[in-house]
PDB file of C-alpha atoms in Angstrom:
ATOM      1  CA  UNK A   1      39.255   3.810  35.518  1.00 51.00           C
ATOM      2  CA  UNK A   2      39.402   7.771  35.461  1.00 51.00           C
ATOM      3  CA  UNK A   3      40.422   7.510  31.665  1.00 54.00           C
ATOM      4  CA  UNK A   4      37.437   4.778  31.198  1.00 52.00           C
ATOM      5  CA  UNK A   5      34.751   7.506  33.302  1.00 57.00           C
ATOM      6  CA  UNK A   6      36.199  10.810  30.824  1.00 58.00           C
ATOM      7  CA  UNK A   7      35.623   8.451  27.437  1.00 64.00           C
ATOM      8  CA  UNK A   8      32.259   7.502  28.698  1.00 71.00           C
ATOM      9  CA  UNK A   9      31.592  11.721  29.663  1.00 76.00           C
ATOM     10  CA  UNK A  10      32.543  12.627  25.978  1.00 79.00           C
ATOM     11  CA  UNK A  11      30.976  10.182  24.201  1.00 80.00           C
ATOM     12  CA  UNK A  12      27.704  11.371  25.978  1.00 84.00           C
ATOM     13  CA  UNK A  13      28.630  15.069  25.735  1.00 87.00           C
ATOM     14  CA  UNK A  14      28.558  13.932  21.662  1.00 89.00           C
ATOM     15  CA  UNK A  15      25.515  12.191  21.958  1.00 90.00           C
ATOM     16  CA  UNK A  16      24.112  15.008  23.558  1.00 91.00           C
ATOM     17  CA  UNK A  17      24.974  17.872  20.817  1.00 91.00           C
ATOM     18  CA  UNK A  18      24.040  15.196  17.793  1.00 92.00           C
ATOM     19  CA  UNK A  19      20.674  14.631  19.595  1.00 94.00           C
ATOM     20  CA  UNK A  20      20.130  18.355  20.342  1.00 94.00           C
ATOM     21  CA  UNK A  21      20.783  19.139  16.917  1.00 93.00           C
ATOM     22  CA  UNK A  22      18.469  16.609  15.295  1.00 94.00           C
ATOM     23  CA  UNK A  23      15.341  17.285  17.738  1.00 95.00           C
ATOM     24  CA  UNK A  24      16.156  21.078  16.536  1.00 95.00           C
ATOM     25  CA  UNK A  25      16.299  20.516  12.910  1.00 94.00           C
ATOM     26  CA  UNK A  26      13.160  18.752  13.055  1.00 95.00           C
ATOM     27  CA  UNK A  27      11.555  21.008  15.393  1.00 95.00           C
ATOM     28  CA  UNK A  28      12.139  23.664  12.872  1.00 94.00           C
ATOM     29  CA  UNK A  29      10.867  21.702  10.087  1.00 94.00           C
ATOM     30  CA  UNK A  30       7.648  21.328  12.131  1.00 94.00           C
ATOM     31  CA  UNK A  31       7.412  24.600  13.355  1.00 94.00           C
ATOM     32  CA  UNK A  32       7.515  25.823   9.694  1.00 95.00           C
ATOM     33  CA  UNK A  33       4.792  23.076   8.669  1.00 95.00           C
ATOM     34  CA  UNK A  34       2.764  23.588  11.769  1.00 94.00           C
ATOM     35  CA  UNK A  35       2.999  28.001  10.842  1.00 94.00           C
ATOM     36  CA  UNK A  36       1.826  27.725   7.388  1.00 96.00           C
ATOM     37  CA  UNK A  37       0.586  24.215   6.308  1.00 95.00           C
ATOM     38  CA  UNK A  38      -2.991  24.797   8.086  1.00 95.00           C
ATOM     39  CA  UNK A  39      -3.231  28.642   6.650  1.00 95.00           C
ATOM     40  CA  UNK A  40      -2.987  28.072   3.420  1.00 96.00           C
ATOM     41  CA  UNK A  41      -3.860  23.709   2.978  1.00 96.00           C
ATOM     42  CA  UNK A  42      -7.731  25.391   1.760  1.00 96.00           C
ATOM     43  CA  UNK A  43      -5.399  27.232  -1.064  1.00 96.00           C
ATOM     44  CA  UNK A  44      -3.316  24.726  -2.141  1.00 96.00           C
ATOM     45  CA  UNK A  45      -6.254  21.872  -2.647  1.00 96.00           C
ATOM     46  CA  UNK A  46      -7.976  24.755  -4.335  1.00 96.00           C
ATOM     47  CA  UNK A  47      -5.291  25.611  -6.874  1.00 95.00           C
ATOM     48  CA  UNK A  48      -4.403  21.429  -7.574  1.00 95.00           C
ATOM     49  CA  UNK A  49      -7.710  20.034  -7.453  1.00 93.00           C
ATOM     50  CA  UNK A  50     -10.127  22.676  -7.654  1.00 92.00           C
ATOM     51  CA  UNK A  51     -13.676  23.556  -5.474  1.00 91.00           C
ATOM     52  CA  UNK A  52     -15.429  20.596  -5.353  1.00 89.00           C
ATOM     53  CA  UNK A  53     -12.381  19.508  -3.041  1.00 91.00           C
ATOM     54  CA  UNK A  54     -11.114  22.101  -1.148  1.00 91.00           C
ATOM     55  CA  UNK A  55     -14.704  22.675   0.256  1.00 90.00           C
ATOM     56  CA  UNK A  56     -15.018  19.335   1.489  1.00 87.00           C
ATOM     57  CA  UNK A  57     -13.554  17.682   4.029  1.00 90.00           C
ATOM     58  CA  UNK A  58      -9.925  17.517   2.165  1.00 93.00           C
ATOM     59  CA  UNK A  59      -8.600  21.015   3.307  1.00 94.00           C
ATOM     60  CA  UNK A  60      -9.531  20.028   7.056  1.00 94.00           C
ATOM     61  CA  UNK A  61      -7.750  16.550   7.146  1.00 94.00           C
ATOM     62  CA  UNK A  62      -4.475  18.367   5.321  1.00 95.00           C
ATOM     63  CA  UNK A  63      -4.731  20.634   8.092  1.00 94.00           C
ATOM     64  CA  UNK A  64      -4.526  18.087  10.893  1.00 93.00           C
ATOM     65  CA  UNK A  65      -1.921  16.574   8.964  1.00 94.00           C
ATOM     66  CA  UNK A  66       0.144  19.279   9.301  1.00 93.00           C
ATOM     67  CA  UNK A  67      -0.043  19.131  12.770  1.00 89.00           C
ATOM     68  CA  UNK A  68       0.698  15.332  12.705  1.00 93.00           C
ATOM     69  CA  UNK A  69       4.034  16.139  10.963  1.00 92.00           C
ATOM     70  CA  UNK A  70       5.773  17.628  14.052  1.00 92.00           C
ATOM     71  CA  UNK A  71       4.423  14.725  16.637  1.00 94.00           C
ATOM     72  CA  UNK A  72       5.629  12.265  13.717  1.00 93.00           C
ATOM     73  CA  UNK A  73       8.916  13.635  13.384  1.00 92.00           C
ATOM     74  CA  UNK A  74       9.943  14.232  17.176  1.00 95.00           C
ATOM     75  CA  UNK A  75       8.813  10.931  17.735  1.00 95.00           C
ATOM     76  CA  UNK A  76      11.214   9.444  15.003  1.00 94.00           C
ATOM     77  CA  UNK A  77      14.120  11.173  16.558  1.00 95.00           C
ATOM     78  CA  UNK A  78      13.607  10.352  20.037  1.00 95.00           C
ATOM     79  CA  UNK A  79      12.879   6.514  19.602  1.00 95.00           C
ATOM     80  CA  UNK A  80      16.007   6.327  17.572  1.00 95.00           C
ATOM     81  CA  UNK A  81      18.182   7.442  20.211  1.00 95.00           C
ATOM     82  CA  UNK A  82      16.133   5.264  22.866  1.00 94.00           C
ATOM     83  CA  UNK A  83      16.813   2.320  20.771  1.00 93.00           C
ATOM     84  CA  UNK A  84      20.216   3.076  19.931  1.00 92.00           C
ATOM     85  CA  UNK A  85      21.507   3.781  23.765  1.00 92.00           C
ATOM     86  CA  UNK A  86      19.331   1.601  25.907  1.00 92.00           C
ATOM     87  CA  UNK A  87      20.531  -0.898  27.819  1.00 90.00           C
ATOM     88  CA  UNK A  88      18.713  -4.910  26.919  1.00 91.00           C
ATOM     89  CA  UNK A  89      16.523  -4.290  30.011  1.00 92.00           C
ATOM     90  CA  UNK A  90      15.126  -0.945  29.202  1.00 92.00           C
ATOM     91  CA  UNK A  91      14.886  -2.107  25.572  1.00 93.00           C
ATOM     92  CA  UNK A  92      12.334  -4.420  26.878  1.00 93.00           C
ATOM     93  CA  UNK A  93      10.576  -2.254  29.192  1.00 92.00           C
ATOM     94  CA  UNK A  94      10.204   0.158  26.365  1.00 92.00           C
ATOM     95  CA  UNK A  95       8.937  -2.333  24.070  1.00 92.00           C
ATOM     96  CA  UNK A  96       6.133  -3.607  27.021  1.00 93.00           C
ATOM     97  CA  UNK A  97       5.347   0.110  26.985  1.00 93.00           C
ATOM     98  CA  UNK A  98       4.856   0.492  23.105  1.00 93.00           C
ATOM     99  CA  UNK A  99       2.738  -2.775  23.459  1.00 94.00           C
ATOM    100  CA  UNK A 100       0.120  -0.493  25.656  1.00 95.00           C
ATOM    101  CA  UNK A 101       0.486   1.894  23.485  1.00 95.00           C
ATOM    102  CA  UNK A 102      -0.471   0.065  20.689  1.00 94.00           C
ATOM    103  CA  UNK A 103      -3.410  -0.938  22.377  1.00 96.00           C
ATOM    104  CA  UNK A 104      -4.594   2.544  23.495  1.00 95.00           C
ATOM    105  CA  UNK A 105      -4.129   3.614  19.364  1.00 94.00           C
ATOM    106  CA  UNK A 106      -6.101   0.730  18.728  1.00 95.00           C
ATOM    107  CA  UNK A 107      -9.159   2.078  20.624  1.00 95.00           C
ATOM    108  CA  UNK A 108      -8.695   5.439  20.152  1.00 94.00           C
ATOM    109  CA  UNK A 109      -8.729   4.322  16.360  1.00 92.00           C
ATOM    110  CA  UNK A 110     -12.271   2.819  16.429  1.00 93.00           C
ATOM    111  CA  UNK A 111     -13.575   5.559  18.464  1.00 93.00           C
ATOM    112  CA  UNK A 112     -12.568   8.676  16.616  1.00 93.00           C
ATOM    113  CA  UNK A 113     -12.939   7.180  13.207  1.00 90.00           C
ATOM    114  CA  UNK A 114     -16.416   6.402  14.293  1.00 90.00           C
ATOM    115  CA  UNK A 115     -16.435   9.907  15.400  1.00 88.00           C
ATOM    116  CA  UNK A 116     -14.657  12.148  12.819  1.00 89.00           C
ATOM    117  CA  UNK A 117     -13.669  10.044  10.020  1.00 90.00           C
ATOM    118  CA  UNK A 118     -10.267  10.744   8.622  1.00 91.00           C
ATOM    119  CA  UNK A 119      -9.386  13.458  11.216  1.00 93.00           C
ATOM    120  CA  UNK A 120     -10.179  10.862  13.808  1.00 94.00           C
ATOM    121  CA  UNK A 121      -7.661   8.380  12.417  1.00 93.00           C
ATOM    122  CA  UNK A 122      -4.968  11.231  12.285  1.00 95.00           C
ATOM    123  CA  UNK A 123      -6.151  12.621  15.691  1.00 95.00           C
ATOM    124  CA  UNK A 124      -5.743   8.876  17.025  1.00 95.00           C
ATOM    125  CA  UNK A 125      -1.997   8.686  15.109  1.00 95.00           C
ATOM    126  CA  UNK A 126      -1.317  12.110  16.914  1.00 95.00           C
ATOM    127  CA  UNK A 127      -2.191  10.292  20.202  1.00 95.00           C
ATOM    128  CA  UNK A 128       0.383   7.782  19.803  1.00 96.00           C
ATOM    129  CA  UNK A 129       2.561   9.399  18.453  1.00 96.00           C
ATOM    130  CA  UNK A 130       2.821  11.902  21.966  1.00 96.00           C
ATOM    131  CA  UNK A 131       2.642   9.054  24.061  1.00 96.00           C
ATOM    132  CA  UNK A 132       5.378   7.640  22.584  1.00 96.00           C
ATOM    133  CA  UNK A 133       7.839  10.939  22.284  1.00 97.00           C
ATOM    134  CA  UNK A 134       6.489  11.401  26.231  1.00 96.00           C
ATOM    135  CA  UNK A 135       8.215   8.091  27.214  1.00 96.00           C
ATOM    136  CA  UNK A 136      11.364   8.435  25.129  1.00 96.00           C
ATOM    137  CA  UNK A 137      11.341  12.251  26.965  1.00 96.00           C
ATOM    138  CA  UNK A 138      11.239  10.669  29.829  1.00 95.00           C
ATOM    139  CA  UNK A 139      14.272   7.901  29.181  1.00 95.00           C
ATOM    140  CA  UNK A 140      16.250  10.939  27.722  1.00 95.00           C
ATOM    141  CA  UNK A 141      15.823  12.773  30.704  1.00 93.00           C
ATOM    142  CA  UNK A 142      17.214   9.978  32.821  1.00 92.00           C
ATOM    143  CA  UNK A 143      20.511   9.233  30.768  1.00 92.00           C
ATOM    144  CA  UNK A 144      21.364  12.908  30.970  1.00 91.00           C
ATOM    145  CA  UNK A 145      20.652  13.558  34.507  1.00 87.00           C
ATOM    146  CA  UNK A 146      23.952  13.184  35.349  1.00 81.00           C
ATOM    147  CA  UNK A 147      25.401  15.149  32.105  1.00 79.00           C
ATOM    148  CA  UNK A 148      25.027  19.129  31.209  1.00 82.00           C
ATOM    149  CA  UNK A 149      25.420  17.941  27.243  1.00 82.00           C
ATOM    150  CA  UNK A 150      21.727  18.092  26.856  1.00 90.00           C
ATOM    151  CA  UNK A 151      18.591  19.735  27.563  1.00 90.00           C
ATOM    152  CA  UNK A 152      15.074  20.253  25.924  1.00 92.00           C
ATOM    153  CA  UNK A 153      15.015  23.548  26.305  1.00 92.00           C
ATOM    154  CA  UNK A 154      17.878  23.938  23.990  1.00 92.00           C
ATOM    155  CA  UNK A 155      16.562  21.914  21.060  1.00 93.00           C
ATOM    156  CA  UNK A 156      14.178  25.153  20.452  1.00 93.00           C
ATOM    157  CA  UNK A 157      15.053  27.017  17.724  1.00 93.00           C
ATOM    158  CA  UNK A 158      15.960  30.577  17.930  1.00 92.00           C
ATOM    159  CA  UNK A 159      13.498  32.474  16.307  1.00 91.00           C
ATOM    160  CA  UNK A 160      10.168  29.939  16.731  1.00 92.00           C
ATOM    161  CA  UNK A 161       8.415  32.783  18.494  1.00 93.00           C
ATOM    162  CA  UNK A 162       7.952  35.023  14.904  1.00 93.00           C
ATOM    163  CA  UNK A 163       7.358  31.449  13.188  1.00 94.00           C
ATOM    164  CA  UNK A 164       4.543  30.346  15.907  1.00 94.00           C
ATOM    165  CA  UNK A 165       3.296  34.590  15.304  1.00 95.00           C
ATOM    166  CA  UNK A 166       3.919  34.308  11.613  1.00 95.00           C
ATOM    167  CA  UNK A 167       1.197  31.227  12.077  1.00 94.00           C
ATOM    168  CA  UNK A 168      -1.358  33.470  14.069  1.00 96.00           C
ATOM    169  CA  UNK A 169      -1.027  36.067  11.247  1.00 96.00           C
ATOM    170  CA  UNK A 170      -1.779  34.232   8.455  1.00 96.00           C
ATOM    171  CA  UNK A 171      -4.625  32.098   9.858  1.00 95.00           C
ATOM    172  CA  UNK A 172      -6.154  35.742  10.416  1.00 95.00           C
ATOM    173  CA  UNK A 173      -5.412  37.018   7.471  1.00 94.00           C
ATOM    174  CA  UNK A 174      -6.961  34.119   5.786  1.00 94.00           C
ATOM    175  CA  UNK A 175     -10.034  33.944   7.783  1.00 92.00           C
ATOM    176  CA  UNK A 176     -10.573  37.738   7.096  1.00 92.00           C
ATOM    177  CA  UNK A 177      -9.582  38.139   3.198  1.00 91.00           C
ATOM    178  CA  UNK A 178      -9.548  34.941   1.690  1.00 93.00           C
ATOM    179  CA  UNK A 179     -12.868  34.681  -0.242  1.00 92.00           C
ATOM    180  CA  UNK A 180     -14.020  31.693  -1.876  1.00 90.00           C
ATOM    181  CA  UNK A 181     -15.883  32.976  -4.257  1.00 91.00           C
ATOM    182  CA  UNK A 182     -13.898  35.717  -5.381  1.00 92.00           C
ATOM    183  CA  UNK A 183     -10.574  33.270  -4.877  1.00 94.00           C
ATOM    184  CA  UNK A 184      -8.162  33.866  -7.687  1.00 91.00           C
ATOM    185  CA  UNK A 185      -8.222  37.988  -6.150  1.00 90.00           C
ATOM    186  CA  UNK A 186      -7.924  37.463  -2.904  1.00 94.00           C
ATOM    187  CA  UNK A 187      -5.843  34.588  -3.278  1.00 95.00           C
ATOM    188  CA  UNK A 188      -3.035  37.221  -4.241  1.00 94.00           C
ATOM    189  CA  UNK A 189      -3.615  38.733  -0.674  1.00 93.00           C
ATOM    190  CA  UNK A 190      -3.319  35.791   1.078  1.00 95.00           C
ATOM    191  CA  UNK A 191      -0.359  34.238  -0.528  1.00 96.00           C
ATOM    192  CA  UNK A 192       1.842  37.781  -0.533  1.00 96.00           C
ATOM    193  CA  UNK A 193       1.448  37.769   2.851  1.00 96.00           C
ATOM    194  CA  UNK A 194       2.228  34.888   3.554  1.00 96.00           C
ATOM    195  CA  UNK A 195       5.479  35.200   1.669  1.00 97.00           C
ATOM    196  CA  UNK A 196       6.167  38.160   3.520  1.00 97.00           C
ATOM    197  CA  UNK A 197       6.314  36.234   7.293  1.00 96.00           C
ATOM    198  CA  UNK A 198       7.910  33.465   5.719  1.00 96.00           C
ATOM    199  CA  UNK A 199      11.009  35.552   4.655  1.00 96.00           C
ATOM    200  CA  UNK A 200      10.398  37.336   7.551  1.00 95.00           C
ATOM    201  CA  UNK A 201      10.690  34.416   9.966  1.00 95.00           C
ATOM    202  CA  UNK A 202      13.618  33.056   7.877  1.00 94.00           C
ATOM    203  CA  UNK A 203      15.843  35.908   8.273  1.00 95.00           C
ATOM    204  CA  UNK A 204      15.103  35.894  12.038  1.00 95.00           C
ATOM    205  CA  UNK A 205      15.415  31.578  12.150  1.00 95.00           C
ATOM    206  CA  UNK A 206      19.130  32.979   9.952  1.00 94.00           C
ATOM    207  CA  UNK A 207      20.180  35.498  12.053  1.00 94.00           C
ATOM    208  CA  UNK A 208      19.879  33.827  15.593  1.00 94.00           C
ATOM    209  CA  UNK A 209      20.739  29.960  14.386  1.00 93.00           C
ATOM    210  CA  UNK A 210      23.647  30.949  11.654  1.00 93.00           C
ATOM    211  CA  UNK A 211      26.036  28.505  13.302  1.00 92.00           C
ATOM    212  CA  UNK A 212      23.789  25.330  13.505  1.00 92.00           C
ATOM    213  CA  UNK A 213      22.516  25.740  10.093  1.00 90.00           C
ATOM    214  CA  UNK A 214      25.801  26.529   8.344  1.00 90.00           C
ATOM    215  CA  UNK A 215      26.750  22.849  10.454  1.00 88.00           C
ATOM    216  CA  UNK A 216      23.892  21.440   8.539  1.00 85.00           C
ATOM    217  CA  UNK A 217      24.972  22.637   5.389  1.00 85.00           C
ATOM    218  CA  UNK A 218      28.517  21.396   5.799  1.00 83.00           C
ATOM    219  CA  UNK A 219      27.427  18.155   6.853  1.00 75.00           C
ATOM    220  CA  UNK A 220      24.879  18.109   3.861  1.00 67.00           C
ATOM    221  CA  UNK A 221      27.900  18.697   1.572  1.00 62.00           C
ATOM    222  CA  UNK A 222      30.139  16.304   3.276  1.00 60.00           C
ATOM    223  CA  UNK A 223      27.324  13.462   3.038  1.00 58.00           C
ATOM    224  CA  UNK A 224      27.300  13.803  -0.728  1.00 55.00           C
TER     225      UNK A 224
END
């Protein structure tokens, strides 16, 4: 029985590094998307399509979408380890709960498309999306209550503070340099910038999460 309970502690002890690392490999991912993506979405539709689209609605639904990513990706993570631990029972209460979820995206859908078009529809995604990661938070919380293996506040990755500031910067800098009309100068601003917190923020993300991401790398190497 005692050898039965220390099997059953390691295997969740695993579980819970594997699933700390994933939520923190996508949660730096999203961080990165969620820092730049909205800054500089106006420049990139600009430089692949030109004016007439980056002045329209476009640049604002990329925007959102960057947002999206994160909520998409957390979401991912966390269901998968709901589904692949839960017991029949809570398998079914989670799929009665995805059910009303299903049915609050639904509405939300026809309300904010009616409302805001595009952004609406990813605004309504978003919704679901955090109602679902909410409920698997909740599920994870419960099968570790009893472990030390795993909690959320370790699945933050060191260094998201200058990537979150690197974010603030360069929506500032773009609001105050970038010029449409005068675009291809400015541009050269904006994007240097840019560059700069990004390496910035890398070498930080480097210096304080060198073990997890030479683990990646390994595993990246072993995989192929």
């Amino acid at each position: 029985m005692q050898r039965l309970q220390g099997d059953q502690e390691r295997k969740k002890e695993k579980l819970g590094r594997s699933l700390t690392d994933a939520l923190k490999l996508v949660l730096l991912i999203g961080l990165v998307v969620i820092a730049f993506g909205p800054s500089y979405s106006y420049s990139l539709i600009r430089l692949l399509y030109g004016r007439k689209w980056s002045d329209g609605e476009a640049t604002k639904v990329l925007q959102c979408y960057c947002l999206y990513v994160i909520v998409l990706a957390m979401n991912g993570t966390s269901e998968a380890f709901l589904q692949a631990v839960a017991t029949k029972e809570k398998l079914k209460r989670s799929n009665g709960s995805l059910l009303v979820f299903s049915l609050i995206y639904v509405i939300a859908n026809v309300l904010l498309i009616r409302s805001a078009g595009a952004i609406g529809l990813i605004l309504a995604n978003s919704l679901n999306m955090i109602l679902r990661i909410v409920y698997s938070a909740v599920f994870i919380k419960e099968y570790f209550k009893e472990s030390s293996s795993f909690a959320f506040r370790a699945c933050m990755p060191g260094g998201y503070e200058f990537v979150l500031l690197s974010g603030v910067a360069t929506f500032i800098v773009e609001r105050m340099y970038l010029n449409r009309d005068s675009f291809s100068a400015t541009f050269t601003i904006h994007f240097s910038f840019g560059l700069f917190c990004f390496l910035v923020s890398a070498f930080v993300i480097y210096q304080k999460e060198r073990p997890f991401i030479t683990k990646i790398i390994r595993f990246r190497e072993h995989a192929d």
